[in-house]
Amino acid sequence: MTEAHPIALPKPRIVPRDAHGISRKDISPNALRVLYRLREGGFQGYLVGGAVRDLLIGGHPKDFDVATDATPEQVKSLFRNCRLIGRRFRLAHVVYGREIIEVATFRANSDDGSGDREVVDDGRLLRDNVYGTIEDDAVRRDFTANALYYTVEDFSVRDFVGGYEDVQARVLRLIGDPEARYREDPVRMLRAVRLSAKLGFTIDPAAAEPIARLAPLLESAAPARLFDECLKLFLSGHAEQSFLGMEKHGLLPVLFPETAKALVTNRSGALRKMLVQALRNTDARIAEDKAVTPAFLFAALLWPAYCRELAVLQKGGVDALAAQQRAADRVTLHQAERIALPRRFSLPMQEIWLLQPRFAQRQRKRVFRLLSHPRFRAAFDFLELRLSGTPEVADDVHFWREAQALPPEQLADRIGAAPRAPTDEDEGAPPKKRRRRRRKPSAGVRPESGAEA
Ligand code: ATP
Ligand code: MG
């Protein structure tokens, strides 16, 4: 049993309304509705967590969480549009159309002997469902910057852990003993890197130091939770910074072992170039409000693993097409042990990989078939991405860029005039006497920087 770490609480600090920059017009009207309604019901209600932090630095929070001394049942009785979720720790969701305000009862993190809190031998927190005071609720949070409370009672910010100063100094400081807090919940290490990337805050040295050492603890984190965390790391507009932070703090080898290995062995830096480009493109698309898919992102992140698996299978004499499918399956299965990538993303991810060798094929029928493939666009974007590390695909990129731009008739003419000999697969090809299928030597993925790693 690990003992609850002692946390010396400084005197609560009240930052009055004219001393901080939070204005009610930046707060979701629905969150304000919840705060006022709780107050009318005789309860305390605070805006808390990431929203207060983001408001203090002039950001625009995407969700607003509320903490209260009302029990979930009491919250439910105050709102018609409220549903209770969660079995172990019940939360109230107050639903306004597409916006959900999450209302959580103050929670304590200390063992009160009720058995409601369980810590396993290695210090991991398994259950966490004891109600408590607002001070309890503050110290169970991860970073001081995430433990600030805003109230409509006097529009002040309440600070029990020194978070206000840390936000001003833009530093992420863990509440309590960093090592103990990471052991309780290893995902906090990823949160440190993610929030630092998102906010541009530095990680306090005491919170940064244990990360590389304790990184392997993340192996025991739930794969579904790690997937959610990956989405926030890589699909919130700061993917490049997240990736560099994970690399710097030694978290990459735990989440993406093959990728981390390949980055080290790939001396030319081509792989790094490709990955960074993928992350930059993702960030740019988000900045432009364009759609991004986890399938494409994971296709890039796991590409070195795929290339390596493929090379092994092909060396073992497996036929090109079979090797591609098998390599894709193996990588997907292997990665799923760590990060639960749902099938609706892993299937298109595989398709993006499997379509790559088809860009080398220029027979008329195949060209038109590939162009109308539902995953063509993503696969082509991926081909362009490979260009940044593999100049050999330049020809293909050029051809397919043009193929997309040309009207079909002109494209047909162009392919007809292409120097490549037509095969019997070509539509409209003149009948030949000998119908022997010619196998294209280029059916496999070209050896790539990531592959040799
Ligand atoms: P984001 O802006 O990315 O949503 P956030 O800090 O709001 O960042 P959430 O996952 O929405 O992150 O969590 C809301 C709040 O819950 C946090 O601000 C923090 O106070 C608390 N919290 C979340 N995860 C943990 C954790 N693993 N350990 C302790 N407290 C946590
Ligand atoms: Mg949040």
Coordinates of C-alpha atoms and ligand atoms in Angstrom, one line a residue:
M1 CA 0.0 0.0 0.0
T2 CA 1.3 3.4 -0.8
E3 CA 0.5 6.1 1.6
A4 CA -1.4 9.1 0.5
H5 CA 1.2 11.8 0.0
P6 CA 1.1 14.7 2.4
I7 CA 0.3 17.9 0.6
A8 CA 1.0 21.1 2.4
L9 CA -1.8 23.5 1.5
P10 CA -1.0 27.1 1.3
K11 CA -3.7 29.4 2.6
P12 CA -6.5 29.6 0.0
R13 CA -6.1 32.6 -2.1
I14 CA -9.1 34.5 -3.5
V15 CA -8.3 36.4 -6.6
P16 CA -11.0 39.1 -6.9
R17 CA -12.9 39.8 -10.1
D18 CA -10.9 43.0 -10.9
A19 CA -7.6 41.2 -10.5
H20 CA -8.1 38.5 -13.1
G21 CA -9.1 38.7 -16.7
I22 CA -12.0 36.4 -16.8
S23 CA -15.1 38.0 -18.2
R24 CA -18.5 36.4 -18.2
K25 CA -19.0 36.9 -21.9
D26 CA -16.2 34.4 -22.6
I27 CA -18.0 31.7 -20.6
S28 CA -20.6 29.5 -22.2
P29 CA -24.1 30.9 -21.3
N30 CA -25.1 27.3 -20.5
A31 CA -22.3 26.9 -18.0
L32 CA -23.3 30.1 -16.4
R33 CA -27.0 28.9 -16.3
V34 CA -25.8 25.8 -14.4
L35 CA -23.7 27.9 -11.9
Y36 CA -26.7 30.2 -11.2
R37 CA -29.2 27.4 -10.9
L38 CA -26.9 25.5 -8.4
R39 CA -26.6 28.7 -6.4
E40 CA -30.4 29.2 -6.3
G41 CA -30.7 25.6 -5.2
G42 CA -28.5 26.5 -2.2
F43 CA -25.4 24.7 -3.4
Q44 CA -21.9 25.8 -4.3
G45 CA -21.0 25.7 -8.0
Y46 CA -17.7 26.5 -9.6
L47 CA -16.3 26.5 -13.0
V48 CA -13.2 24.4 -12.8
G49 CA -10.2 22.7 -14.6
G50 CA -9.1 23.5 -18.1
A51 CA -11.8 26.1 -18.7
V52 CA -10.6 28.4 -15.9
R53 CA -7.0 27.9 -16.9
D54 CA -7.7 28.7 -20.5
L55 CA -9.8 31.7 -19.7
L56 CA -7.0 33.1 -17.5
I57 CA -4.6 33.0 -20.5
G58 CA -7.1 34.5 -22.8
G59 CA -8.0 31.2 -24.6
H60 CA -11.4 29.9 -25.6
P61 CA -12.2 26.7 -23.7
K62 CA -14.0 24.1 -25.8
D63 CA -15.7 22.6 -22.8
F64 CA -16.8 23.9 -19.4
D65 CA -16.7 21.7 -16.4
V66 CA -18.5 22.5 -13.1
A67 CA -17.7 21.3 -9.6
T68 CA -20.3 21.4 -6.8
D69 CA -21.1 20.2 -3.3
A70 CA -24.4 18.9 -4.5
T71 CA -24.6 15.1 -5.0
P72 CA -25.4 13.9 -8.5
E73 CA -29.0 13.1 -7.4
Q74 CA -29.4 16.7 -6.1
V75 CA -28.1 18.0 -9.4
K76 CA -30.5 15.9 -11.2
S77 CA -33.4 17.2 -9.2
L78 CA -32.4 20.8 -10.2
F79 CA -32.3 20.2 -14.0
R80 CA -34.8 18.6 -16.2
N81 CA -32.2 18.2 -18.9
C82 CA -29.8 16.2 -16.7
R83 CA -28.7 12.6 -16.9
L84 CA -26.4 10.8 -14.6
I85 CA -23.6 8.8 -16.0
G86 CA -20.8 6.5 -14.7
R87 CA -21.2 3.7 -12.3
R88 CA -18.4 4.0 -9.9
F89 CA -18.1 7.7 -9.8
R90 CA -21.4 9.3 -10.9
L91 CA -21.3 12.5 -12.9
A92 CA -24.2 14.7 -13.9
H93 CA -24.4 15.8 -17.5
V94 CA -26.6 18.8 -18.1
V95 CA -27.6 18.7 -21.8
Y96 CA -28.3 21.8 -23.9
G97 CA -28.7 20.7 -27.4
R98 CA -25.2 19.8 -28.5
E99 CA -23.5 21.3 -25.5
I100 CA -23.0 19.2 -22.4
I101 CA -22.0 20.8 -19.1
E102 CA -20.4 18.2 -16.9
V103 CA -21.2 18.6 -13.2
A104 CA -19.1 16.7 -10.8
T105 CA -19.5 16.5 -7.0
F106 CA -16.4 17.5 -5.1
R107 CA -14.3 14.4 -4.8
A108 CA -11.6 13.4 -2.3
N109 CA -8.5 11.5 -3.1
S110 CA -7.5 10.5 0.4
D111 CA -8.1 7.2 1.9
D112 CA -10.8 7.7 4.5
G113 CA -10.9 4.0 5.4
S114 CA -14.2 3.5 3.8
G115 CA -12.6 1.2 1.2
D116 CA -14.0 3.4 -1.5
R117 CA -10.5 4.3 -2.6
E118 CA -8.2 1.5 -3.7
V119 CA -4.6 1.8 -4.4
V120 CA -2.7 -1.2 -5.7
D121 CA 0.9 -2.1 -4.7
D122 CA 2.6 -0.1 -7.4
G123 CA 0.7 3.0 -6.3
R124 CA -1.9 3.0 -9.1
L125 CA -5.2 4.4 -8.3
L126 CA -8.0 1.9 -9.2
R127 CA -11.1 3.5 -7.7
D128 CA -11.6 7.1 -6.9
N129 CA -15.1 7.7 -5.6
V130 CA -15.2 9.4 -2.3
Y131 CA -17.0 12.7 -2.0
G132 CA -15.1 15.5 -0.3
T133 CA -14.7 19.2 0.2
I134 CA -13.6 21.7 -2.4
E135 CA -10.0 21.6 -0.9
D136 CA -10.0 17.8 -1.3
D137 CA -11.3 18.3 -4.9
A138 CA -8.5 20.7 -5.6
V139 CA -5.6 18.5 -4.4
R140 CA -6.8 15.4 -6.3
R141 CA -6.4 17.2 -9.6
D142 CA -3.2 16.8 -11.6
F143 CA -1.6 20.2 -12.2
T144 CA -1.9 23.4 -10.1
A145 CA -3.0 25.2 -13.2
N146 CA -5.9 22.8 -13.5
A147 CA -7.1 23.3 -10.0
L148 CA -8.6 26.8 -10.1
Y149 CA -12.2 27.5 -9.2
Y150 CA -14.3 30.3 -10.6
T151 CA -17.5 31.3 -8.9
V152 CA -20.4 33.6 -9.8
E153 CA -20.9 34.3 -6.1
D154 CA -18.4 37.2 -6.3
F155 CA -16.8 36.4 -9.7
S156 CA -13.5 35.5 -8.0
V157 CA -11.1 32.7 -8.7
R158 CA -10.3 30.4 -5.7
D159 CA -6.9 28.9 -5.5
F160 CA -5.9 26.3 -3.0
V161 CA -2.7 25.0 -4.5
G162 CA -0.8 28.0 -5.9
G163 CA -2.2 27.5 -9.4
Y164 CA -2.9 31.1 -10.1
E165 CA 0.8 32.1 -9.9
D166 CA 1.7 29.0 -12.0
V167 CA -0.7 30.1 -14.7
Q168 CA 0.9 33.6 -14.7
A169 CA 4.3 32.0 -14.9
R170 CA 3.0 29.5 -17.5
V171 CA 4.3 26.4 -15.8
L172 CA 2.8 23.0 -15.2
R173 CA 3.4 21.9 -11.7
L174 CA 2.1 18.7 -10.3
I175 CA 0.2 18.9 -7.0
G176 CA 2.0 16.8 -4.4
D177 CA 4.9 14.4 -5.0
P178 CA 5.4 14.0 -8.8
E179 CA 6.5 10.4 -8.7
A180 CA 3.6 9.3 -6.5
R181 CA 1.1 11.2 -8.7
Y182 CA 2.5 9.5 -11.8
R183 CA 2.4 6.1 -10.2
E184 CA -1.3 6.7 -9.2
D185 CA -2.1 7.5 -12.8
P186 CA 0.6 7.2 -15.5
V187 CA -1.5 8.9 -18.0
R188 CA -0.6 12.2 -16.2
M189 CA 2.8 11.9 -17.9
L190 CA 1.1 12.2 -21.3
R191 CA -1.1 15.0 -20.0
A192 CA 2.0 16.9 -18.9
V193 CA 3.4 16.7 -22.4
R194 CA 0.1 17.4 -24.1
L195 CA -0.8 20.4 -22.0
S196 CA 2.7 21.8 -22.4
A197 CA 2.4 21.4 -26.2
K198 CA -1.1 22.9 -26.2
L199 CA -0.6 25.8 -23.9
G200 CA 3.1 26.5 -24.5
F201 CA 3.6 26.1 -20.7
T202 CA 6.9 24.6 -19.4
I203 CA 6.8 21.5 -17.4
D204 CA 8.2 22.2 -13.9
P205 CA 11.6 20.4 -13.6
A206 CA 10.3 18.3 -10.7
A207 CA 7.4 17.1 -12.8
A208 CA 9.5 16.6 -15.9
E209 CA 12.3 14.6 -14.3
P210 CA 10.5 11.4 -13.4
I211 CA 8.8 11.0 -16.8
A212 CA 11.5 9.2 -18.7
R213 CA 12.1 6.9 -15.8
L214 CA 8.4 6.1 -15.2
A215 CA 7.4 6.0 -18.8
P216 CA 7.1 2.2 -18.9
L217 CA 4.2 2.5 -16.4
L218 CA 2.1 3.6 -19.3
E219 CA 2.2 0.1 -20.6
S220 CA -0.5 -0.8 -18.0
A221 CA -2.8 2.1 -19.0
A222 CA -6.1 1.1 -20.6
P223 CA -5.6 1.0 -24.4
A224 CA -8.9 2.8 -24.9
R225 CA -7.9 5.6 -22.7
L226 CA -4.6 5.9 -24.5
F227 CA -6.4 6.1 -27.8
D228 CA -8.5 9.0 -26.5
E229 CA -5.4 10.7 -25.2
C230 CA -3.7 10.2 -28.6
L231 CA -6.6 12.0 -30.3
K232 CA -6.1 14.9 -28.0
L233 CA -2.3 14.8 -28.5
F234 CA -2.4 14.7 -32.3
L235 CA -5.7 16.1 -33.4
S236 CA -6.1 19.3 -31.5
G237 CA -3.8 21.5 -33.6
H238 CA -0.5 20.9 -31.7
A239 CA 0.5 17.5 -33.1
E240 CA 4.1 18.5 -33.9
Q241 CA 4.8 19.9 -30.5
S242 CA 3.1 16.9 -28.8
F243 CA 5.3 14.5 -30.8
L244 CA 8.5 16.3 -30.0
G245 CA 7.5 16.5 -26.4
M246 CA 6.8 12.7 -26.3
E247 CA 10.1 12.1 -27.9
K248 CA 12.0 14.4 -25.6
H249 CA 10.5 12.9 -22.4
G250 CA 10.9 9.3 -23.5
L251 CA 7.2 8.5 -24.0
L252 CA 7.4 7.7 -27.7
P253 CA 9.0 4.2 -27.2
V254 CA 6.1 3.2 -24.9
L255 CA 3.3 4.2 -27.2
F256 CA 4.9 3.7 -30.6
P257 CA 7.9 1.4 -30.0
E258 CA 8.7 0.6 -33.7
T259 CA 8.4 4.3 -34.7
A260 CA 10.8 5.3 -31.9
K261 CA 13.3 2.6 -32.8
A262 CA 13.1 3.5 -36.5
L263 CA 13.7 7.2 -35.7
V264 CA 16.9 6.3 -33.9
T265 CA 18.3 4.0 -36.6
N266 CA 17.2 6.0 -39.6
R267 CA 20.4 8.1 -39.9
S268 CA 19.4 10.0 -43.0
G269 CA 16.6 11.7 -41.1
A270 CA 14.2 10.9 -43.9
L271 CA 11.7 9.3 -41.6
R272 CA 11.7 12.2 -39.2
K273 CA 11.1 14.5 -42.1
M274 CA 8.1 12.5 -43.2
L275 CA 6.6 12.2 -39.7
V276 CA 7.1 15.9 -38.9
Q277 CA 5.5 16.8 -42.2
A278 CA 2.5 14.6 -41.5
L279 CA 2.0 16.3 -38.1
R280 CA 2.5 19.7 -39.5
N281 CA -0.1 19.0 -42.3
T282 CA -2.5 17.8 -39.6
D283 CA -2.0 21.0 -37.5
A284 CA -2.4 23.2 -40.6
R285 CA -5.6 21.4 -41.6
I286 CA -7.0 22.0 -38.1
A287 CA -6.0 25.6 -38.2
E288 CA -8.0 25.9 -41.4
D289 CA -11.0 24.0 -39.9
K290 CA -10.5 21.2 -42.4
A291 CA -11.4 17.6 -41.5
V292 CA -8.7 15.3 -40.1
T293 CA -8.9 11.6 -39.6
P294 CA -7.1 9.4 -37.1
A295 CA -6.7 6.9 -39.9
F296 CA -4.3 9.1 -41.8
L297 CA -2.4 10.1 -38.7
F298 CA -2.0 6.5 -37.5
A299 CA -1.0 5.5 -41.1
A300 CA 1.9 7.9 -40.8
L301 CA 2.8 7.1 -37.2
L302 CA 2.9 3.4 -37.8
W303 CA 4.4 3.5 -41.3
P304 CA 7.9 2.5 -40.1
A305 CA 6.4 -0.5 -38.3
Y306 CA 4.5 -1.5 -41.5
C307 CA 7.6 -1.1 -43.7
R308 CA 9.7 -3.2 -41.3
E309 CA 7.1 -6.0 -41.1
L310 CA 6.7 -6.0 -44.8
A311 CA 10.5 -6.2 -45.4
V312 CA 10.7 -9.2 -43.0
L313 CA 7.9 -11.0 -44.8
Q314 CA 9.2 -10.3 -48.2
K315 CA 12.7 -11.5 -47.2
G316 CA 11.0 -14.7 -46.1
G317 CA 9.7 -15.2 -49.6
V318 CA 6.1 -14.3 -49.0
D319 CA 4.4 -13.1 -52.2
A320 CA 4.1 -9.3 -52.4
L321 CA 0.3 -8.9 -52.1
A322 CA 0.0 -11.4 -49.3
A323 CA 2.9 -9.8 -47.5
Q324 CA 1.3 -6.4 -47.7
Q325 CA -1.9 -7.6 -46.1
R326 CA -0.2 -9.7 -43.5
A327 CA 2.2 -6.9 -42.5
A328 CA -0.8 -4.5 -42.2
D329 CA -2.7 -7.0 -40.0
R330 CA 0.3 -7.7 -37.8
V331 CA 1.1 -4.1 -37.2
T332 CA -2.6 -3.3 -36.4
L333 CA -2.8 -6.2 -34.0
H334 CA 0.4 -5.5 -32.3
Q335 CA -0.3 -1.8 -31.9
A336 CA -3.8 -2.6 -30.5
E337 CA -2.2 -4.1 -27.5
R338 CA -1.1 -0.6 -26.5
I339 CA -3.5 1.8 -28.1
A340 CA -7.1 0.7 -29.0
L341 CA -7.5 2.0 -32.5
P342 CA -11.1 1.3 -33.4
R343 CA -11.7 -0.7 -36.6
R344 CA -13.4 2.2 -38.3
F345 CA -9.9 3.9 -38.3
S346 CA -7.6 0.9 -38.6
L347 CA -9.3 -0.4 -41.8
P348 CA -8.9 2.8 -43.7
M349 CA -5.3 3.1 -42.2
Q350 CA -4.5 -0.3 -43.8
E351 CA -6.1 0.8 -47.1
I352 CA -3.9 3.8 -47.2
W353 CA -0.8 1.5 -46.9
L354 CA -2.1 -1.1 -49.3
L355 CA -2.8 1.4 -52.0
Q356 CA 0.7 2.8 -52.0
P357 CA 2.2 0.2 -54.5
R358 CA -0.7 0.8 -56.8
F359 CA 0.5 4.3 -57.6
A360 CA 3.3 2.7 -59.6
Q361 CA 0.9 1.0 -62.0
R362 CA -0.1 3.0 -65.0
Q363 CA -2.3 0.7 -67.1
R364 CA -5.3 2.6 -68.2
K365 CA -7.9 0.4 -66.5
R366 CA -5.9 0.5 -63.2
V367 CA -5.5 4.2 -63.3
F368 CA -9.2 4.8 -63.6
R369 CA -10.0 2.2 -61.0
L370 CA -7.6 3.7 -58.5
L371 CA -8.8 7.2 -59.2
S372 CA -12.4 6.2 -58.2
H373 CA -11.3 4.3 -55.2
P374 CA -13.0 5.8 -52.1
R375 CA -9.6 6.0 -50.3
F376 CA -7.8 7.5 -53.3
R377 CA -7.5 11.0 -51.9
A378 CA -6.1 9.9 -48.6
A379 CA -3.7 7.4 -50.2
F380 CA -2.5 10.1 -52.6
D381 CA -1.9 12.6 -49.8
F382 CA 0.1 9.8 -48.1
L383 CA 2.1 9.3 -51.2
E384 CA 2.9 13.0 -51.3
L385 CA 3.9 12.7 -47.7
R386 CA 6.4 9.9 -48.5
L387 CA 7.9 12.2 -51.0
S388 CA 9.4 14.3 -48.3
G389 CA 11.5 11.4 -47.2
T390 CA 11.6 9.2 -50.4
P391 CA 12.4 11.3 -53.5
E392 CA 12.0 8.1 -55.6
V393 CA 8.2 8.5 -55.6
A394 CA 8.4 12.0 -57.2
D395 CA 7.5 10.5 -60.6
D396 CA 4.4 8.9 -59.2
V397 CA 3.3 12.0 -57.4
H398 CA 3.7 14.0 -60.5
F399 CA 1.7 11.5 -62.6
W400 CA -1.2 11.2 -60.2
R401 CA -1.4 14.9 -59.5
E402 CA -1.9 15.4 -63.2
A403 CA -4.2 12.5 -63.5
Q404 CA -6.6 14.1 -61.0
A405 CA -6.5 17.4 -62.7
L406 CA -7.2 16.2 -66.3
P407 CA -10.7 15.6 -67.7
P408 CA -11.1 11.8 -68.2
E409 CA -10.9 11.9 -72.0
Q410 CA -7.6 13.8 -71.9
L411 CA -6.3 11.5 -69.2
A412 CA -7.2 8.5 -71.3
D413 CA -5.3 10.0 -74.2
R414 CA -2.4 10.7 -72.0
I415 CA -2.2 7.2 -70.7
G416 CA -2.7 5.8 -74.2
A417 CA 0.4 7.8 -75.2
A418 CA 2.4 6.8 -72.3
P419 CA 5.5 4.9 -73.1
R420 CA 4.5 1.9 -71.0
A421 CA 3.3 -1.1 -73.0
P422 CA -0.4 -1.8 -72.6
T423 CA -1.3 -5.0 -71.0
D424 CA -4.3 -7.2 -71.6
E425 CA -5.8 -5.7 -68.5
D426 CA -6.2 -2.4 -70.4
E427 CA -9.7 -1.5 -71.5
G428 CA -10.0 -1.4 -75.2
A429 CA -6.6 -3.0 -75.7
P430 CA -6.5 -4.8 -79.0
P431 CA -7.0 -8.6 -78.6
K432 CA -3.8 -10.4 -78.4
K433 CA -3.0 -13.9 -79.4
R434 CA -1.1 -15.0 -76.3
R435 CA -3.0 -14.0 -73.2
R436 CA -0.1 -14.4 -70.8
R437 CA -0.3 -12.2 -67.7
R438 CA 2.7 -10.1 -67.0
R439 CA 3.5 -9.5 -63.4
K440 CA 4.7 -6.0 -62.7
P441 CA 8.0 -6.1 -60.8
S442 CA 6.9 -3.0 -58.9
A443 CA 4.0 -4.6 -57.0
G444 CA 5.8 -4.3 -53.7
V445 CA 6.4 -1.1 -51.7
R446 CA 9.6 0.5 -52.6
P447 CA 12.3 0.0 -50.0
E448 CA 12.0 3.1 -47.9
S449 CA 14.0 4.8 -45.3
G450 CA 11.6 3.6 -42.6
A451 CA 11.8 0.0 -43.9
E452 CA 15.5 -0.5 -43.4
A453 CA 15.4 0.8 -39.9
Ligands
ATP1 P1 -8.2 20.2 -22.1 O1 -8.2 21.7 -22.3 O2 -7.4 19.5 -23.1 O3 -9.6 19.6 -22.0 P2 -8.2 19.7 -19.3 O4 -7.2 20.1 -18.3 O5 -9.6 20.4 -19.3 O6 -7.5 20.0 -20.7 P3 -9.7 17.3 -19.1 O7 -9.3 15.9 -19.5 O8 -10.9 18.0 -19.7 O9 -8.4 18.2 -19.3 O10 -9.9 17.3 -17.5 C1 -10.6 18.3 -16.8 C2 -9.9 18.5 -15.4 O11 -10.0 17.3 -14.7 C3 -8.4 18.8 -15.5 O12 -8.3 20.2 -15.7 C4 -8.0 18.4 -14.1 O13 -8.3 19.3 -13.1 C5 -8.8 17.1 -13.9 N1 -8.1 15.9 -14.4 C6 -8.2 15.4 -15.6 N2 -7.4 14.3 -15.8 C7 -6.8 14.1 -14.6 C8 -5.9 13.1 -14.0 N3 -5.5 12.1 -14.8 N4 -5.5 13.2 -12.7 C9 -6.0 14.3 -12.0 N5 -6.8 15.2 -12.4 C10 -7.2 15.1 -13.7
MG2 MG -11.3 19.9 -20.5

